[in-house]
Structure formats: C-alpha cells, structure tokens
Short mmCIF file of C-alpha atoms in Angstrom, two decimals:
data_model
loop_
_atom_site.label_atom_id
_atom_site.label_comp_id
_atom_site.label_asym_id
_atom_site.label_seq_id
_atom_site.Cartn_x
_atom_site.Cartn_y
_atom_site.Cartn_z
CA MET A 1 81.93 70.53 116.87
CA ASP A 2 84.49 72.84 115.88
CA ASP A 3 87.93 71.54 117.27
CA ASN A 4 88.42 75.02 119.03
CA MET A 5 85.34 74.28 121.45
CA SER A 6 85.19 73.05 124.76
CA LEU A 7 82.45 70.38 125.78
CA ASP A 8 80.68 72.89 127.75
CA GLY A 9 80.34 74.89 124.30
CA THR A 10 82.72 77.49 125.04
CA MET A 11 86.25 78.60 123.61
CA ALA A 12 89.92 77.56 124.45
CA ALA A 13 91.68 80.45 125.80
CA GLU A 14 94.67 79.44 123.93
CA ALA A 15 92.22 79.43 120.62
CA ILE A 16 90.60 83.54 121.42
CA ARG A 17 89.41 84.34 117.96
CA VAL A 18 89.42 88.77 118.11
CA PRO A 19 86.90 90.34 116.02
CA PHE A 20 87.91 91.40 112.94
CA ARG A 21 88.17 95.43 113.14
CA LYS A 22 90.60 94.25 116.66
CA ARG A 23 92.76 92.26 114.79
CA LEU A 24 93.13 95.07 112.71
CA ARG A 25 93.69 97.52 115.55
CA ALA A 26 95.96 95.45 117.14
CA ARG A 27 98.19 95.09 114.19
CA TRP A 28 98.45 98.51 113.92
CA GLU A 29 99.23 99.18 117.20
CA GLY A 30 102.65 96.52 116.90
CA TYR A 31 100.80 93.41 118.90
CA ASN A 32 101.75 90.32 117.73
CA ASP A 33 99.72 88.87 119.50
CA PRO A 34 95.99 89.99 118.82
CA ALA A 35 94.39 88.37 121.73
CA GLU A 36 97.01 89.90 124.06
CA TYR A 37 95.37 93.51 122.44
CA TYR A 38 91.59 92.09 122.77
CA LEU A 39 92.01 90.64 126.91
CA PHE A 40 93.29 94.32 127.36
CA GLU A 41 90.91 96.23 125.33
CA GLN A 42 87.28 95.00 124.82
CA GLN A 43 84.51 93.11 126.52
CA LEU A 44 82.99 89.97 126.10
CA ASN A 45 80.18 91.55 124.29
CA ASP A 46 82.47 92.73 121.83
CA TYR A 47 83.35 89.27 121.01
CA ARG A 48 79.39 88.13 120.95
CA ARG A 49 78.63 90.69 118.36
CA TRP A 50 81.82 89.45 116.21
CA LEU A 51 80.47 85.82 116.54
CA GLN A 52 77.05 87.04 115.88
CA ARG A 53 78.71 88.79 112.56
CA MET A 54 80.39 85.74 111.90
CA LEU A 55 77.76 83.61 112.00
CA VAL A 56 75.34 85.51 109.69
CA LEU A 57 78.67 85.21 106.84
CA ALA A 58 79.04 81.06 107.72
CA ASN A 59 75.41 81.00 106.50
CA ARG A 60 75.26 82.99 103.44
CA PRO A 61 75.31 80.47 100.24
CA ALA A 62 78.94 79.24 98.76
CA GLU A 63 79.52 80.50 95.33
CA GLU A 64 79.73 78.21 93.00
CA GLU A 65 83.47 78.04 91.59
CA ALA A 66 84.08 78.33 87.96
CA GLY A 67 83.92 76.05 85.63
CA GLU A 68 86.21 75.84 82.23
CA LEU A 69 83.45 77.79 80.18
CA ASP A 70 82.82 80.68 82.20
CA LEU A 71 86.77 81.24 83.26
CA ASP A 72 86.61 84.52 81.17
CA ASP A 73 83.62 85.86 83.63
CA GLU A 74 86.10 85.26 86.48
CA VAL A 75 86.63 88.39 88.59
CA GLY A 76 90.45 89.76 88.52
CA ARG A 77 92.62 91.15 91.23
CA TRP A 78 90.00 94.47 91.41
CA PRO A 79 86.69 93.61 91.76
CA PRO A 80 84.39 97.02 92.66
CA GLU A 81 84.65 95.87 96.43
CA ARG A 82 88.87 96.38 96.12
CA LEU A 83 88.38 99.65 94.12
CA LYS A 84 85.66 100.74 96.83
CA LEU A 85 87.93 100.30 99.48
CA TYR A 86 90.82 102.15 98.09
CA GLY A 87 88.66 104.94 97.16
CA LYS A 88 87.30 105.14 100.70
CA LEU A 89 90.87 105.43 101.74
CA PHE A 90 92.90 107.60 99.46
CA ASP A 91 90.08 109.70 97.53
CA ARG A 92 87.79 109.09 94.88
CA GLY A 93 90.06 107.65 92.61
CA ILE A 94 93.89 108.51 92.86
CA MET A 95 94.69 105.19 94.49
CA LYS A 96 97.49 106.91 96.61
CA PRO A 97 98.37 108.47 99.92
CA GLY A 98 97.55 112.21 99.80
CA GLY A 99 94.89 112.03 97.51
CA HIS A 100 94.32 114.97 95.54
CA GLU A 101 95.22 117.69 97.23
CA TYR A 102 98.67 115.96 97.67
CA ALA A 103 98.66 115.25 93.68
CA LEU A 104 98.33 119.13 92.93
CA GLU A 105 101.15 120.52 95.44
CA LEU A 106 103.54 118.29 94.17
CA ALA A 107 102.30 119.25 90.37
CA LYS A 108 103.32 122.72 91.30
CA PRO A 109 107.10 123.24 89.84
CA LEU A 110 105.50 121.84 86.92
CA ALA A 111 103.46 125.00 86.22
CA LEU A 112 101.74 122.75 83.90
CA ASP A 113 99.12 124.15 81.12
CA GLU A 114 96.50 123.29 78.61
CA THR A 115 98.92 123.41 75.93
CA MET A 116 101.73 120.68 77.50
CA SER A 117 101.48 117.12 77.25
CA CYS A 118 102.19 114.80 79.83
CA ILE A 119 102.97 111.03 80.84
CA GLU A 120 102.28 109.14 83.90
CA ILE A 121 103.95 106.01 84.68
CA GLY A 122 101.74 103.93 86.88
CA ALA A 123 98.81 105.99 86.80
CA ARG A 124 96.12 102.90 88.72
CA ILE A 125 92.71 103.94 86.85
CA GLY A 126 94.18 107.63 86.29
CA GLY A 127 92.49 109.36 89.25
CA THR A 128 95.83 111.86 89.13
CA ALA A 129 96.02 112.19 85.17
CA ARG A 130 92.19 112.80 85.57
CA VAL A 131 92.29 115.39 88.18
CA LEU A 132 95.75 117.16 86.77
CA ALA A 133 93.93 117.60 82.95
CA ASP A 134 90.88 118.69 84.77
CA LYS A 135 92.94 121.32 87.22
CA PHE A 136 95.31 122.37 84.37
CA GLY A 137 93.21 121.29 81.35
CA VAL A 138 96.91 119.63 80.36
CA TRP A 139 96.55 116.36 78.14
CA VAL A 140 97.88 112.82 79.94
CA THR A 141 98.89 109.94 78.88
CA ALA A 142 98.33 107.67 81.50
CA LEU A 143 100.53 103.77 81.31
CA GLU A 144 99.23 100.95 84.01
CA GLN A 145 101.17 97.82 83.80
CA ASP A 146 97.66 96.11 85.70
CA GLY A 147 95.50 95.18 82.17
CA GLU A 148 92.63 94.78 84.39
CA LEU A 149 92.98 98.61 86.19
CA ALA A 150 94.22 99.98 82.65
CA LEU A 151 90.61 98.87 81.41
CA LEU A 152 88.79 100.29 84.22
CA GLY A 153 90.94 103.55 84.56
CA MET A 154 90.16 104.07 80.83
CA GLU A 155 86.28 103.26 81.35
CA ARG A 156 86.51 105.79 83.93
CA SER A 157 88.05 108.62 81.39
CA VAL A 158 85.33 107.72 79.16
CA ALA A 159 82.38 108.41 81.94
CA ALA A 160 83.92 111.80 82.42
CA GLY A 161 84.42 112.44 78.69
CA ALA A 162 87.73 113.13 79.05
CA GLN A 163 88.93 109.28 76.81
CA LYS A 164 90.81 112.05 74.47
CA LYS A 165 92.24 114.05 76.97
CA VAL A 166 93.41 111.42 79.39
CA PRO A 167 93.82 107.90 77.86
CA VAL A 168 94.48 104.93 80.18
CA GLN A 169 96.75 102.49 78.75
CA GLN A 170 98.33 99.40 79.42
CA TYR A 171 102.31 98.91 79.19
CA ASP A 172 104.74 96.28 79.47
CA PRO A 173 107.63 97.72 81.60
CA LEU A 174 110.30 95.73 80.23
CA ALA A 175 109.48 96.71 76.22
CA PRO A 176 108.18 100.24 76.78
CA GLU A 177 107.42 102.18 73.60
CA PHE A 178 107.22 105.99 74.26
CA ARG A 179 106.61 108.94 71.52
CA LYS A 180 110.30 110.12 71.10
CA LYS A 181 110.35 113.91 71.99
CA TYR A 182 106.57 114.60 72.12
CA PHE A 183 106.12 115.23 75.96
CA ASN A 184 106.73 117.85 77.86
CA VAL A 185 106.85 116.33 81.59
CA VAL A 186 106.73 112.40 82.83
CA TYR A 187 105.94 111.89 86.33
CA SER A 188 105.20 108.71 88.00
CA PHE A 189 103.87 108.79 92.07
CA GLY A 190 105.36 105.89 94.36
CA GLU A 191 105.31 103.26 91.70
CA LEU A 192 108.55 103.03 89.57
CA PHE A 193 110.10 100.74 92.62
CA THR A 194 108.49 97.86 90.93
CA VAL A 195 109.86 98.30 87.70
CA ASN A 196 112.99 96.22 86.68
CA LYS A 197 115.79 97.48 84.56
CA LYS A 198 115.60 101.00 85.74
CA ASP A 199 118.08 101.94 83.88
CA ALA A 200 116.55 101.40 80.31
CA PHE A 201 113.47 102.42 81.20
CA LEU A 202 114.80 105.88 82.30
CA LEU A 203 116.77 106.36 79.14
CA LYS A 204 113.39 105.70 77.08
CA LEU A 205 111.61 108.32 79.33
CA THR A 206 113.90 110.54 79.02
CA GLU A 207 113.74 110.11 74.70
CA SER A 208 110.27 111.09 74.89
CA LEU A 209 110.84 114.56 76.24
CA ARG A 210 111.03 117.37 74.40
CA GLU A 211 113.70 120.22 75.04
CA GLN A 212 113.16 121.49 78.19
CA GLY A 213 111.30 118.73 79.45
CA GLN A 214 110.57 117.89 83.27
CA LEU A 215 110.92 115.04 85.01
CA LEU A 216 108.91 114.66 88.51
CA ILE A 217 108.78 111.01 90.42
CA THR A 218 108.07 110.13 93.89
CA ASP A 219 109.31 106.43 94.87
CA TYR A 220 110.48 104.17 97.97
CA VAL A 221 113.88 103.81 98.20
CA VAL A 222 115.90 101.17 100.29
CA THR A 223 118.69 102.66 102.76
CA GLY A 224 121.85 101.40 103.97
CA LYS A 225 119.96 100.11 106.72
CA ALA A 226 118.17 97.65 104.71
CA ASN A 227 118.95 93.79 105.14
CA GLU A 228 117.23 91.60 102.64
CA SER A 229 117.60 88.79 105.15
CA SER A 230 115.68 90.54 107.72
CA GLU A 231 112.25 89.44 108.94
CA ASN A 232 110.87 93.03 108.18
CA TYR A 233 112.66 93.10 104.80
CA ARG A 234 111.20 89.53 103.93
CA ARG A 235 107.64 89.93 104.94
CA TRP A 236 107.40 93.89 102.41
CA MET A 237 108.67 91.66 99.60
CA ALA A 238 105.76 88.87 99.65
CA ASN A 239 103.11 91.18 100.41
CA GLU A 240 103.56 93.43 97.60
CA ASP A 241 101.27 92.83 94.39
CA GLU A 242 104.11 93.22 92.05
CA LYS A 243 107.44 92.37 93.04
CA PRO A 244 109.64 95.29 93.95
CA HIS A 245 112.99 96.32 92.39
CA PRO A 246 113.73 99.03 94.69
CA TRP A 247 117.00 101.54 93.78
CA THR A 248 118.66 103.85 96.63
CA ALA A 249 117.99 107.32 96.50
CA ASP A 250 122.11 107.58 95.22
CA ARG A 251 121.49 105.48 92.15
CA TYR A 252 118.59 107.36 91.38
CA LYS A 253 120.73 110.79 90.92
CA GLU A 254 123.47 109.10 89.54
CA ILE A 255 121.38 108.09 86.36
CA LEU A 256 119.48 110.90 86.04
CA GLY A 257 122.95 112.52 86.49
CA LYS A 258 124.27 110.45 83.51
CA LEU A 259 121.02 111.23 81.85
CA ARG A 260 121.73 115.20 81.88
CA PHE A 261 118.90 115.93 84.08
CA ASP A 262 119.47 118.79 86.29
CA ILE A 263 117.87 117.80 89.75
CA ARG A 264 115.92 120.15 91.24
CA ILE A 265 114.38 118.33 94.15
CA ALA A 266 115.93 115.26 96.00
CA LYS A 267 114.12 115.06 99.22
CA ASP A 268 113.29 112.89 101.55
CA GLU A 269 109.47 112.82 102.69
CA THR A 270 109.45 109.78 104.27
CA GLU A 271 107.84 111.34 107.83
CA LEU A 272 104.78 112.64 105.15
CA HIS A 273 104.27 109.79 103.40
CA VAL A 274 103.97 107.85 106.40
CA HIS A 275 101.26 110.40 108.24
CA GLN A 276 99.23 110.06 104.90
CA ILE A 277 99.00 106.34 104.87
CA LYS A 278 98.32 105.86 108.68
CA THR A 279 96.15 108.36 108.40
CA ALA A 280 94.07 106.90 105.93
CA TRP A 281 94.02 103.55 107.20
CA MET A 282 92.67 104.96 110.64
CA THR A 283 89.88 106.97 109.49
CA LEU A 284 88.66 104.03 107.61
CA VAL A 285 89.10 102.00 110.41
CA ASN A 286 87.33 104.70 112.89
CA GLU A 287 84.36 104.49 110.04
CA LEU A 288 84.04 100.75 109.93
CA GLN A 289 83.71 101.27 113.97
CA THR A 290 80.71 103.38 113.73
CA SER A 291 78.95 102.53 110.56
CA GLY A 292 79.86 98.24 110.88
CA LEU A 293 81.99 96.26 108.48
CA ASP A 294 80.39 95.77 105.31
CA PRO A 295 81.39 91.85 104.96
CA ASP A 296 82.31 92.40 100.85
CA PHE A 297 85.26 94.45 102.26
CA ILE A 298 86.44 91.34 103.91
CA ALA A 299 88.36 89.59 101.28
CA PHE A 300 90.55 92.77 100.68
CA LEU A 301 90.50 94.66 103.53
CA GLU A 302 93.17 92.48 105.43
CA ASP A 303 95.43 91.45 102.55
CA ASP A 304 95.54 95.27 102.12
CA MET A 305 96.29 96.18 104.83
CA GLU A 306 98.98 94.08 105.63
CA MET A 307 100.79 95.12 102.35
CA TRP A 308 100.48 98.79 103.75
CA MET A 309 101.67 98.11 107.04
CA SER A 310 104.43 95.79 105.68
CA ARG A 311 105.39 99.43 104.24
CA VAL A 312 104.97 101.31 107.62
CA LYS A 313 107.07 99.14 109.39
CA MET A 314 110.07 99.66 106.33
CA LEU A 315 109.65 102.94 106.08
CA GLU A 316 109.63 103.67 110.41
CA ASN A 317 113.06 101.54 110.51
CA GLY A 318 114.74 103.11 108.27
CA GLU A 319 115.33 100.27 105.58
CA LEU A 320 112.92 101.82 103.38
CA ALA A 321 112.37 105.81 102.64
CA TYR A 322 109.82 108.02 100.47
CA TYR A 323 111.82 110.08 97.76
CA ARG A 324 110.64 113.12 95.72
CA PHE A 325 112.86 114.08 92.56
CA TYR A 326 112.10 116.72 90.12
CA ALA A 327 114.42 117.68 87.52
CA THR A 328 115.10 119.19 84.20
CA HIS A 329 116.33 117.93 80.95
CA ASP A 330 118.62 120.31 78.98
#
C-alpha cells in the first residue's frame, strides 16, 4: 500500500498530490504550496484524471540501465524531447526568449549584408545565426560551449545547406581561439553571464574585430539589490545549467570603455524580457491544457520551468536585470 494512502484507499489530506499542469500553474502564480492552489482552483475530477495518467506512466516498461558497453549511446542533457520543448517555447531553434522577431529587431543597428562576417557567442543550436544568414546573407561563425548543442546545431546547418555560411562549433570560454581582425560583428544574446573571466574573454573578442567593428550583447547583470545569501539568489544559481558569473551593467560599461568601444546603446530591457519569458511559458501551459500532456516532456518541463522562473523572480525583485549593449570599435 502507498504510504500516503489511508486504510479506506483515500489520500491523506496532508499528502494531496497536485496534477502536474496545476503544479506548474501554482508555481507561476506564486503559491509556495501547490496543494493550496489545487484546493482553491481544481475539481475532484481533475485529480482523478491526473491519477489515471500517472497510472499509465507507472505501468510503462522501465528502461534498462546503461551498461559498461553502451555508455557512448547514453542520452545527454539535450535529447529530442527537451529540444522539442524549447522549440515550442522560443520559436523553431532560437532557444531564447523573443524568438525570430526579437533577434531581427536586435540586429537592426548592425546593418548586416552579404559582405560581412559575424561571430556569435552562445549560439545554442545556431537558430539565431541561421535566421540572420537567411535574412541578410551574412556569414556567421556560431560558437557554443556545450558540445552536444554544438553538434546538434551543425547537423541542422548541414540539413539546411548552410554548413559553410553558418558553421556551429564548440569553444572553450576559458581558452578562446578567435581569428584576429577577421569579423565585422561579434554578438551574444543572453549567454555571457555564464562566462568566467570576462575581462580576458572580451579582450579576445575585441582582437577578432576588423576596423570599425561592432559589438552587440544582451545579458543578465546583477544590480545593487543582489544579495548572494538570499534564497532567491541561491535558487537561481543552483537552477542554471551553467554556473553564472554575472557582472553589473556598470562593469560592462567600464570594461568596454577600456577596450575603446564607443557605447551607443546601454538599455535596461528587463520588462520586455520578463514579458517574453512569461508569454512563452503561459502559451505552452495553455497548449498542454487543451492538447494534453506529452509524457516525454515530464522529465524536462518541470526542471526547465523552475530554471526560468528562478530567473523571473530575480528579475522582478530587482536583483537581476537584462541589458542590451551596442557599441562600435574605433
């Protein structure tokens, strides 16, 4: 018998298990206790339907554990189901809030064309790079530190016939190797906060630019309200895929100035970014409510939503901000 069951077969009140989608909704609405949200918002038939789904999942055959001879076939952090989740969230391979439209909006000051070469830092599977190459004819070297994502991205570039125009490659942020004085543009959308020793890294990026080169960065920055001992801060750090090493906006301005960049835009876009994240997740949750929950999402949906909601909490309480920097080099 289940430890949470009473002798008459009913669930103990203190052990109410909230349906998966309702747990997501409760977390989104700020309820610390999902059961509280359930008791206010849900009917008993919702609970029974959830139990039926869980019984189906519980009866699925258990997968065999990987043995010594098949470790190379073990799925990594980015199996097809997790990529599918991000495809639904953030627009066909972009894997970042705002999707294609926001990427194109950010690129407007760059005046990209087919004569220009770019380098993208934190390209994920190269979705943004392929959008820019397709729209403007620009050449983009897309760099991603996660080797699994880089491989998947290169496979997609090959499938699109863009392997020469948009190669996706793995790189080491602590030992970057960039071609000197080669690129017209370096850009990164929301990824540099995971790079340690950014001073040296940005110097290397600067050395890769040609004369009158351009730099475009959006990134998470900590504010004066940030408290490393706060629960929100600790949860944010723990939930990220890669350990954050965030700067302040002022630190970015200081270092870019020392590297002889003329900063044209330094804009706090936190409100827009939070809206993009929330809209993406609410759209997905609503879709799941109408079409049903794909069991293959379960292993990834909750953890990824926890990560993004930790970011949102940090952004909304002012400990974290999302900035856009656009600068030209002399």
